[in-house]
Amino acid sequence: MANLDFLSKELEQLKADGRYRPLTEWEGGSGSWMTLGGRRVLQMSSNNYLGLTAHPELKRAAIEAIEKYGVGSGSVRTIAGTLDIHGKLERELAAFKGTEATLVFQSGFTTNQGILGSILGPDDVVISDELNHASIIDGIRLTKASRKVFAHKDLDQLEQALKESASYRARVVVTDGVFSMDGDIAPLPAIVELAERYDAVVYVDDAHASGVLGRNGKGSTDHFGLHGRVHIQVGTLSKAIGVSGGYMAGSALLKDYLIHKARSFLFSTSQTPAVAASCLAAVKVLGRSPELIERLWSNANYCREKLLALGFDTGMSETPIIPIIVGSPADTMRFSDALLAEGVYAQGIVYPTVAMDKGRVRLIVTASHTREDLDFALDALARTGRIAGLI
Ligand SMILES: *Cc1c(COP(=O)(O)O)cnc(C)c1O
């Protein structure tokens, strides 16, 4: 009888490389302190930037939506699964983002797959930063478009690629707004200028910029004052927004096209009522809570300055994502384990997510962390960092 033993070889290799990780099961808590193995642990790896996952208004909206609509939506959006709260969420999000329209998908991942996989054909070219997120890479793989990759934030290479792309029907430049493993910000004003010079479409994935960059967390387009000059913005509702889902913000034409063509939209059941309603509540909370974003940035800047003063290598970080570069996968995982023994959870990120010698422990600072929380983490980092020879 056939079996799946052929899979075990790769797992053995992961174990040999120190890259094998069982899943961590959290037992409770949703703020900066969570419970793991019966122990209180400081959470430094969550994308819950603003603490919205446990916001009372979001929880209440979810419970009320379950009472009114039930727990499931029952269908894909195009058949019987569009509830009035889905429509309301899209209108509120469009007003928040300052775009003509938005379209909500079940996740940021499927948003990129749905858009890239549907708008590009064999006569088009997509030009992508080498450090773009896996969902962008997979979205591009779904198309027959030509592809060009430029070195991370290398504007000369981008211009060269644009120059060589004049004969295509459409040129799409795609970049993360904030890079998820390094915490640096895309040079969007220069990308937009180049795109305008070479008649290209600009596509920004703001998964880590949604709720983080720009006024009230409106994203990188708002942060750089580029309204009307970025054709396609992708946001996630799963990170700072605190719930789950993703969305496209752009023109009504693009929305109309995606409703008819994006396969991840067409063939997957819509967001549950509780999810749609709590996303809607989150957009309202964001709109009136600039202080959350201020606290997020003041915490992030405090933490990064202290880490640099201690002598850590924080790579290219300029946002609340702060990597501490360690090195090999095994060293990285050992450092992460040592931190956990001190009560600080900071997951190691290793090859193939990052280069083999650029393994890192990635810290994500949030608005929910108090200064005492951050000092607790910094003390643990200083002790373990000295033992590991990092500082
Ligand atoms: C996390 C992330 C996504 C995926 O978003 P989900 O809502 O978690 O599916 C897409 N793009 C980037 C850049 C991300 O960091």
Tab-separated table of C-alpha atoms and ligand atoms in Angstrom:
chain	number	residue	atom	x	y	z
A	1	MET	CA	0.000	0.000	0.000
A	2	ALA	CA	1.218	3.501	-0.810
A	3	ASN	CA	2.257	5.675	2.089
A	4	LEU	CA	3.548	9.183	2.810
A	5	ASP	CA	6.957	8.139	4.141
A	6	PHE	CA	8.599	10.150	1.354
A	7	LEU	CA	7.708	13.284	3.349
A	8	SER	CA	9.804	12.309	6.352
A	9	LYS	CA	13.149	12.941	4.654
A	10	GLU	CA	12.546	16.686	4.457
A	11	LEU	CA	11.387	16.787	8.073
A	12	GLU	CA	14.562	15.003	9.151
A	13	GLN	CA	16.549	17.641	7.276
A	14	LEU	CA	14.670	20.424	9.098
A	15	LYS	CA	15.540	18.770	12.417
A	16	ALA	CA	19.198	18.451	11.409
A	17	ASP	CA	19.273	22.184	10.477
A	18	GLY	CA	17.616	23.293	13.717
A	19	ARG	CA	14.611	24.550	11.740
A	20	TYR	CA	12.002	22.112	13.045
A	21	ARG	CA	9.378	23.830	15.227
A	22	PRO	CA	6.305	22.319	16.847
A	23	LEU	CA	3.346	24.719	17.120
A	24	THR	CA	3.069	26.759	20.304
A	25	GLU	CA	-0.373	26.485	21.926
A	26	TRP	CA	-1.373	29.591	23.848
A	27	GLU	CA	-3.764	28.939	26.703
A	28	GLY	CA	-5.242	32.366	27.220
A	29	GLY	CA	-4.777	36.077	27.432
A	30	SER	CA	-4.728	38.339	24.436
A	31	GLY	CA	-2.740	41.341	25.560
A	32	SER	CA	0.954	41.701	26.170
A	33	TRP	CA	0.974	38.884	28.748
A	34	MET	CA	-0.278	35.476	27.690
A	35	THR	CA	-0.321	31.992	29.197
A	36	LEU	CA	1.921	29.257	27.869
A	37	GLY	CA	2.442	25.925	29.632
A	38	GLY	CA	0.659	27.419	32.672
A	39	ARG	CA	3.198	30.270	32.801
A	40	ARG	CA	2.672	33.968	32.204
A	41	VAL	CA	4.853	34.993	29.282
A	42	LEU	CA	5.460	38.417	27.739
A	43	GLN	CA	4.235	38.319	24.143
A	44	MET	CA	6.704	39.995	21.769
A	45	SER	CA	5.729	38.211	18.542
A	46	SER	CA	2.101	39.067	17.926
A	47	ASN	CA	0.867	41.273	15.073
A	48	ASN	CA	-1.820	42.595	17.422
A	49	TYR	CA	-0.155	46.039	17.198
A	50	LEU	CA	-2.938	48.027	18.806
A	51	GLY	CA	-4.378	45.481	21.236
A	52	LEU	CA	-7.628	45.365	19.248
A	53	THR	CA	-8.033	41.559	19.429
A	54	ALA	CA	-9.530	41.981	22.899
A	55	HIS	CA	-11.136	45.424	22.508
A	56	PRO	CA	-14.543	45.443	24.256
A	57	GLU	CA	-16.254	47.193	21.333
A	58	LEU	CA	-15.006	44.589	18.835
A	59	LYS	CA	-16.038	41.730	21.114
A	60	ARG	CA	-19.496	43.202	21.598
A	61	ALA	CA	-19.947	43.705	17.845
A	62	ALA	CA	-18.991	40.053	17.235
A	63	ILE	CA	-21.424	38.734	19.857
A	64	GLU	CA	-24.287	40.909	18.578
A	65	ALA	CA	-23.615	39.808	14.981
A	66	ILE	CA	-23.749	36.140	16.008
A	67	GLU	CA	-27.087	36.742	17.731
A	68	LYS	CA	-28.484	38.494	14.643
A	69	TYR	CA	-26.984	36.502	11.730
A	70	GLY	CA	-25.705	33.235	13.226
A	71	VAL	CA	-22.118	32.003	13.117
A	72	GLY	CA	-21.656	31.418	9.384
A	73	SER	CA	-22.515	33.336	6.228
A	74	GLY	CA	-23.606	30.215	4.357
A	75	SER	CA	-22.233	31.023	0.930
A	76	VAL	CA	-19.698	32.787	-1.231
A	77	ARG	CA	-20.230	36.535	-1.691
A	78	THR	CA	-21.537	36.214	-5.272
A	79	ILE	CA	-24.292	33.711	-4.457
A	80	ALA	CA	-25.972	34.196	-1.090
A	81	GLY	CA	-23.112	35.200	1.196
A	82	THR	CA	-23.073	39.007	1.008
A	83	LEU	CA	-24.553	40.356	4.227
A	84	ASP	CA	-25.347	44.027	4.720
A	85	ILE	CA	-22.437	44.185	7.187
A	86	HIS	CA	-20.030	43.113	4.411
A	87	GLY	CA	-21.247	46.023	2.287
A	88	LYS	CA	-21.094	48.402	5.235
A	89	LEU	CA	-17.554	47.295	6.082
A	90	GLU	CA	-16.433	47.976	2.497
A	91	ARG	CA	-18.021	51.440	2.467
A	92	GLU	CA	-16.523	52.376	5.856
A	93	LEU	CA	-13.113	51.064	4.804
A	94	ALA	CA	-13.226	53.065	1.557
A	95	ALA	CA	-14.086	56.229	3.512
A	96	PHE	CA	-11.258	55.456	5.957
A	97	LYS	CA	-8.720	54.813	3.178
A	98	GLY	CA	-9.928	57.674	0.997
A	99	THR	CA	-10.382	55.454	-2.049
A	100	GLU	CA	-13.321	55.055	-4.392
A	101	ALA	CA	-13.925	51.455	-3.324
A	102	THR	CA	-12.696	48.527	-1.284
A	103	LEU	CA	-13.309	44.796	-1.631
A	104	VAL	CA	-12.943	42.473	1.354
A	105	PHE	CA	-11.428	38.992	1.057
A	106	GLN	CA	-11.075	36.271	3.694
A	107	SER	CA	-7.423	37.034	4.355
A	108	GLY	CA	-4.580	39.222	3.215
A	109	PHE	CA	-3.038	36.142	1.645
A	110	THR	CA	-6.063	35.440	-0.542
A	111	THR	CA	-6.376	39.148	-1.390
A	112	ASN	CA	-2.959	39.097	-3.062
A	113	GLN	CA	-3.703	35.779	-4.741
A	114	GLY	CA	-7.074	37.029	-5.982
A	115	ILE	CA	-5.842	40.331	-7.363
A	116	LEU	CA	-2.507	39.314	-8.881
A	117	GLY	CA	-3.949	36.039	-10.150
A	118	SER	CA	-6.768	37.762	-12.019
A	119	ILE	CA	-5.593	41.133	-13.350
A	120	LEU	CA	-2.421	39.974	-15.106
A	121	GLY	CA	-2.194	38.088	-18.382
A	122	PRO	CA	0.558	36.881	-20.716
A	123	ASP	CA	0.945	40.368	-22.249
A	124	ASP	CA	1.709	41.986	-18.889
A	125	VAL	CA	4.748	42.193	-16.652
A	126	VAL	CA	4.967	42.335	-12.887
A	127	ILE	CA	8.020	43.915	-11.273
A	128	SER	CA	8.480	42.814	-7.668
A	129	ASP	CA	10.830	43.607	-4.745
A	130	GLU	CA	12.860	40.520	-3.807
A	131	LEU	CA	11.680	40.689	-0.180
A	132	ASN	CA	7.962	40.821	-0.956
A	133	HIS	CA	5.664	38.577	1.073
A	134	ALA	CA	5.010	34.935	0.138
A	135	SER	CA	1.399	35.736	-0.789
A	136	ILE	CA	2.621	38.175	-3.445
A	137	ILE	CA	5.069	35.599	-4.783
A	138	ASP	CA	2.325	32.964	-4.904
A	139	GLY	CA	-0.114	35.423	-6.489
A	140	ILE	CA	2.427	36.114	-9.237
A	141	ARG	CA	2.927	32.357	-9.733
A	142	LEU	CA	-0.779	32.067	-10.552
A	143	THR	CA	-0.419	34.325	-13.580
A	144	LYS	CA	1.038	33.941	-17.048
A	145	ALA	CA	2.555	37.418	-16.810
A	146	SER	CA	6.283	37.963	-17.252
A	147	ARG	CA	8.089	38.671	-14.012
A	148	LYS	CA	11.072	40.724	-13.018
A	149	VAL	CA	12.513	40.904	-9.502
A	150	PHE	CA	14.549	43.875	-8.265
A	151	ALA	CA	16.972	43.808	-5.326
A	152	HIS	CA	15.393	45.045	-2.126
A	153	LYS	CA	14.440	48.738	-2.512
A	154	ASP	CA	16.963	49.108	-5.358
A	155	LEU	CA	15.504	51.944	-7.417
A	156	ASP	CA	18.145	51.681	-10.166
A	157	GLN	CA	17.218	48.056	-10.776
A	158	LEU	CA	13.545	48.981	-10.677
A	159	GLU	CA	14.093	51.698	-13.288
A	160	GLN	CA	16.070	49.296	-15.454
A	161	ALA	CA	13.214	46.771	-15.287
A	162	LEU	CA	10.710	49.478	-16.199
A	163	LYS	CA	12.843	50.581	-19.149
A	164	GLU	CA	12.902	47.024	-20.467
A	165	SER	CA	9.127	46.684	-20.089
A	166	ALA	CA	7.812	49.275	-22.524
A	167	SER	CA	6.378	46.688	-24.917
A	168	TYR	CA	4.026	45.021	-22.434
A	169	ARG	CA	0.298	45.838	-22.223
A	170	ALA	CA	0.598	46.711	-18.520
A	171	ARG	CA	3.489	47.085	-16.098
A	172	VAL	CA	2.695	46.511	-12.408
A	173	VAL	CA	5.229	47.423	-9.739
A	174	VAL	CA	4.474	45.564	-6.524
A	175	THR	CA	5.986	46.150	-3.102
A	176	ASP	CA	5.263	45.578	0.552
A	177	GLY	CA	4.549	48.891	2.314
A	178	VAL	CA	6.381	47.676	5.435
A	179	PHE	CA	8.592	44.614	5.017
A	180	SER	CA	7.473	41.939	7.425
A	181	MET	CA	10.790	40.337	8.363
A	182	ASP	CA	12.951	43.487	8.443
A	183	GLY	CA	10.566	46.207	9.570
A	184	ASP	CA	11.724	48.743	6.992
A	185	ILE	CA	9.470	50.962	4.881
A	186	ALA	CA	9.286	50.880	1.067
A	187	PRO	CA	10.544	54.045	-0.682
A	188	LEU	CA	7.054	54.649	-2.003
A	189	PRO	CA	7.443	58.270	-3.202
A	190	ALA	CA	10.382	57.289	-5.444
A	191	ILE	CA	8.576	54.137	-6.638
A	192	VAL	CA	5.508	56.207	-7.539
A	193	GLU	CA	7.625	58.754	-9.426
A	194	LEU	CA	9.373	56.052	-11.432
A	195	ALA	CA	6.062	54.318	-12.132
A	196	GLU	CA	4.569	57.572	-13.387
A	197	ARG	CA	7.569	58.188	-15.625
A	198	TYR	CA	7.274	54.721	-17.196
A	199	ASP	CA	3.476	54.481	-17.201
A	200	ALA	CA	3.274	51.650	-14.653
A	201	VAL	CA	0.633	50.645	-12.112
A	202	VAL	CA	1.663	50.786	-8.439
A	203	TYR	CA	0.550	47.981	-6.106
A	204	VAL	CA	1.330	48.261	-2.367
A	205	ASP	CA	0.735	45.486	0.150
A	206	ASP	CA	0.164	47.293	3.437
A	207	ALA	CA	-0.380	44.240	5.658
A	208	HIS	CA	2.105	45.530	8.273
A	209	ALA	CA	1.292	49.187	7.559
A	210	SER	CA	-2.483	48.912	8.083
A	211	GLY	CA	-3.195	50.431	11.485
A	212	VAL	CA	0.506	51.252	11.882
A	213	LEU	CA	1.590	53.902	9.325
A	214	GLY	CA	-0.218	57.080	8.295
A	215	ARG	CA	-2.835	59.165	10.060
A	216	ASN	CA	-4.945	56.852	12.274
A	217	GLY	CA	-3.147	53.927	10.626
A	218	LYS	CA	-4.431	54.619	7.100
A	219	GLY	CA	-1.300	53.026	5.629
A	220	SER	CA	1.815	53.894	3.660
A	221	THR	CA	0.011	55.841	0.905
A	222	ASP	CA	-1.322	58.223	3.544
A	223	HIS	CA	2.009	58.263	5.411
A	224	PHE	CA	3.749	59.613	2.297
A	225	GLY	CA	0.857	61.817	1.117
A	226	LEU	CA	0.456	59.846	-2.126
A	227	HIS	CA	-3.338	59.733	-2.317
A	228	GLY	CA	-4.585	59.145	-5.854
A	229	ARG	CA	-1.147	58.005	-7.089
A	230	VAL	CA	-1.190	54.384	-5.849
A	231	HIS	CA	-3.529	52.267	-7.977
A	232	ILE	CA	-3.898	49.216	-5.764
A	233	GLN	CA	-3.552	49.111	-1.987
A	234	VAL	CA	-3.880	45.826	-0.142
A	235	GLY	CA	-4.586	45.831	3.564
A	236	THR	CA	-5.056	43.140	6.120
A	237	LEU	CA	-7.724	42.994	8.810
A	238	SER	CA	-5.789	40.237	10.603
A	239	LYS	CA	-2.899	42.173	12.125
A	240	ALA	CA	-3.312	45.638	13.681
A	241	ILE	CA	-7.051	45.573	12.914
A	242	GLY	CA	-7.200	42.620	15.287
A	243	VAL	CA	-9.634	40.276	13.527
A	244	SER	CA	-9.107	38.493	10.208
A	245	GLY	CA	-9.505	39.204	6.523
A	246	GLY	CA	-7.900	41.336	3.852
A	247	TYR	CA	-8.986	43.973	1.389
A	248	MET	CA	-8.214	45.806	-1.809
A	249	ALA	CA	-8.548	49.595	-1.718
A	250	GLY	CA	-8.669	51.241	-5.131
A	251	SER	CA	-11.043	52.120	-7.940
A	252	ALA	CA	-14.653	51.033	-8.421
A	253	LEU	CA	-13.577	49.593	-11.790
A	254	LEU	CA	-11.008	47.328	-10.137
A	255	LYS	CA	-13.554	46.231	-7.536
A	256	ASP	CA	-16.061	45.392	-10.243
A	257	TYR	CA	-13.434	43.392	-12.122
A	258	LEU	CA	-12.344	41.451	-9.038
A	259	ILE	CA	-15.916	40.562	-8.065
A	260	HIS	CA	-16.209	38.824	-11.429
A	261	LYS	CA	-12.686	37.455	-11.854
A	262	ALA	CA	-10.764	36.975	-8.594
A	263	ARG	CA	-10.914	33.266	-7.884
A	264	SER	CA	-10.142	33.473	-4.158
A	265	PHE	CA	-13.095	35.877	-3.871
A	266	LEU	CA	-15.429	33.884	-6.100
A	267	PHE	CA	-14.843	30.405	-4.750
A	268	SER	CA	-14.471	30.786	-0.989
A	269	THR	CA	-17.208	31.468	1.552
A	270	SER	CA	-17.414	35.048	2.795
A	271	GLN	CA	-16.239	36.313	6.193
A	272	THR	CA	-18.417	35.092	9.056
A	273	PRO	CA	-20.845	37.647	10.538
A	274	ALA	CA	-18.792	37.972	13.737
A	275	VAL	CA	-15.634	38.669	11.726
A	276	ALA	CA	-17.270	41.253	9.445
A	277	ALA	CA	-18.955	43.028	12.361
A	278	SER	CA	-15.823	43.179	14.492
A	279	CYS	CA	-13.794	44.480	11.534
A	280	LEU	CA	-16.396	47.201	11.110
A	281	ALA	CA	-16.105	48.082	14.803
A	282	ALA	CA	-12.301	48.131	14.468
A	283	VAL	CA	-12.424	50.652	11.619
A	284	LYS	CA	-14.576	52.906	13.807
A	285	VAL	CA	-12.196	52.563	16.770
A	286	LEU	CA	-9.193	53.357	14.533
A	287	GLY	CA	-10.886	56.435	13.113
A	288	ARG	CA	-11.198	58.036	16.537
A	289	SER	CA	-8.082	56.701	18.315
A	290	PRO	CA	-4.921	58.383	17.036
A	291	GLU	CA	-3.496	57.921	20.556
A	292	LEU	CA	-3.225	54.159	19.956
A	293	ILE	CA	-0.885	54.747	17.015
A	294	GLU	CA	1.082	57.362	18.973
A	295	ARG	CA	1.624	54.896	21.824
A	296	LEU	CA	2.621	52.168	19.361
A	297	TRP	CA	5.323	54.361	17.814
A	298	SER	CA	6.608	55.755	21.069
A	299	ASN	CA	6.964	52.178	22.414
A	300	ALA	CA	8.658	51.019	19.214
A	301	ASN	CA	11.131	53.905	19.176
A	302	TYR	CA	11.916	53.438	22.874
A	303	CYS	CA	12.597	49.731	22.413
A	304	ARG	CA	14.732	50.143	19.284
A	305	GLU	CA	16.857	52.914	20.832
A	306	LYS	CA	17.530	50.769	23.924
A	307	LEU	CA	18.400	47.728	21.795
A	308	LEU	CA	20.829	49.754	19.692
A	309	ALA	CA	22.374	51.220	22.847
A	310	LEU	CA	22.869	47.659	24.136
A	311	GLY	CA	24.720	46.877	20.917
A	312	PHE	CA	22.213	44.621	19.135
A	313	ASP	CA	22.004	44.515	15.336
A	314	THR	CA	18.410	45.492	14.491
A	315	GLY	CA	18.992	45.360	10.750
A	316	MET	CA	16.960	47.846	8.711
A	317	SER	CA	14.173	48.272	11.285
A	318	GLU	CA	12.321	51.595	11.302
A	319	THR	CA	8.865	50.423	12.441
A	320	PRO	CA	7.434	48.425	15.404
A	321	ILE	CA	8.890	45.294	13.729
A	322	ILE	CA	12.376	45.003	15.257
A	323	PRO	CA	14.493	42.035	14.179
A	324	ILE	CA	17.518	41.088	16.245
A	325	ILE	CA	19.910	39.506	13.782
A	326	VAL	CA	21.471	36.349	15.228
A	327	GLY	CA	22.854	34.181	12.386
A	328	SER	CA	22.400	30.461	11.728
A	329	PRO	CA	18.990	28.796	12.194
A	330	ALA	CA	20.264	26.754	15.156
A	331	ASP	CA	21.776	29.810	16.945
A	332	THR	CA	18.609	31.779	16.289
A	333	MET	CA	16.346	29.119	17.754
A	334	ARG	CA	18.656	28.727	20.772
A	335	PHE	CA	18.444	32.459	21.440
A	336	SER	CA	14.654	32.378	21.128
A	337	ASP	CA	14.493	29.431	23.575
A	338	ALA	CA	16.762	31.241	26.052
A	339	LEU	CA	14.453	34.264	25.951
A	340	LEU	CA	11.444	32.085	26.583
A	341	ALA	CA	13.168	30.604	29.629
A	342	GLU	CA	13.348	34.222	30.873
A	343	GLY	CA	9.618	34.701	30.233
A	344	VAL	CA	9.816	36.533	26.904
A	345	TYR	CA	8.278	35.014	23.792
A	346	ALA	CA	10.069	36.163	20.626
A	347	GLN	CA	9.893	33.678	17.786
A	348	GLY	CA	12.963	32.927	15.722
A	349	ILE	CA	12.639	33.510	11.979
A	350	VAL	CA	15.010	31.405	9.903
A	351	TYR	CA	15.720	30.132	6.399
A	352	PRO	CA	13.877	29.950	4.002
A	353	THR	CA	11.844	32.924	5.300
A	354	VAL	CA	15.136	34.859	5.553
A	355	ALA	CA	18.650	34.114	4.254
A	356	MET	CA	20.463	31.162	5.898
A	357	ASP	CA	22.952	33.384	7.798
A	358	LYS	CA	20.399	36.097	8.623
A	359	GLY	CA	18.295	34.198	11.157
A	360	ARG	CA	16.684	36.600	13.579
A	361	VAL	CA	14.488	36.872	16.586
A	362	ARG	CA	11.749	39.210	15.485
A	363	LEU	CA	10.257	41.487	18.114
A	364	ILE	CA	6.956	43.218	17.481
A	365	VAL	CA	6.330	46.071	19.870
A	366	THR	CA	2.684	46.990	20.416
A	367	ALA	CA	0.611	49.794	21.912
A	368	SER	CA	-0.445	47.422	24.709
A	369	HIS	CA	3.076	47.007	26.069
A	370	THR	CA	3.766	49.154	29.112
A	371	ARG	CA	7.206	50.641	29.728
A	372	GLU	CA	7.639	48.030	32.501
A	373	ASP	CA	6.846	45.270	29.973
A	374	LEU	CA	9.437	46.638	27.567
A	375	ASP	CA	12.049	47.027	30.313
A	376	PHE	CA	11.372	43.430	31.380
A	377	ALA	CA	11.993	42.293	27.795
A	378	LEU	CA	15.090	44.487	27.422
A	379	ASP	CA	16.596	43.080	30.666
A	380	ALA	CA	16.041	39.526	29.448
A	381	LEU	CA	17.448	40.396	26.026
A	382	ALA	CA	20.548	41.973	27.543
A	383	ARG	CA	21.263	38.927	29.739
A	384	THR	CA	20.652	36.314	27.041
A	385	GLY	CA	22.309	38.456	24.363
A	386	ARG	CA	25.546	38.613	26.404
A	387	ILE	CA	25.540	34.859	26.979
A	388	ALA	CA	24.936	34.269	23.262
A	389	GLY	CA	27.778	36.661	22.381
A	390	LEU	CA	25.467	38.972	20.409
A	391	ILE	CA	26.429	42.069	22.421
B	1	LIG	C1	0.707	38.878	6.881
B	1	LIG	C2	0.857	39.353	5.505
B	1	LIG	C3	-0.076	38.989	4.537
B	1	LIG	C4	-1.183	38.017	4.823
B	1	LIG	O1	-2.212	38.586	5.575
B	1	LIG	P1	-3.245	37.623	6.333
B	1	LIG	O2	-4.424	38.487	6.558
B	1	LIG	O3	-2.575	37.158	7.580
B	1	LIG	O4	-3.540	36.492	5.402
B	1	LIG	C5	0.049	39.525	3.271
B	1	LIG	N1	1.058	40.360	2.958
B	1	LIG	C6	1.985	40.729	3.868
B	1	LIG	C7	3.074	41.673	3.484
B	1	LIG	C8	1.926	40.217	5.174
B	1	LIG	O5	2.841	40.567	6.063
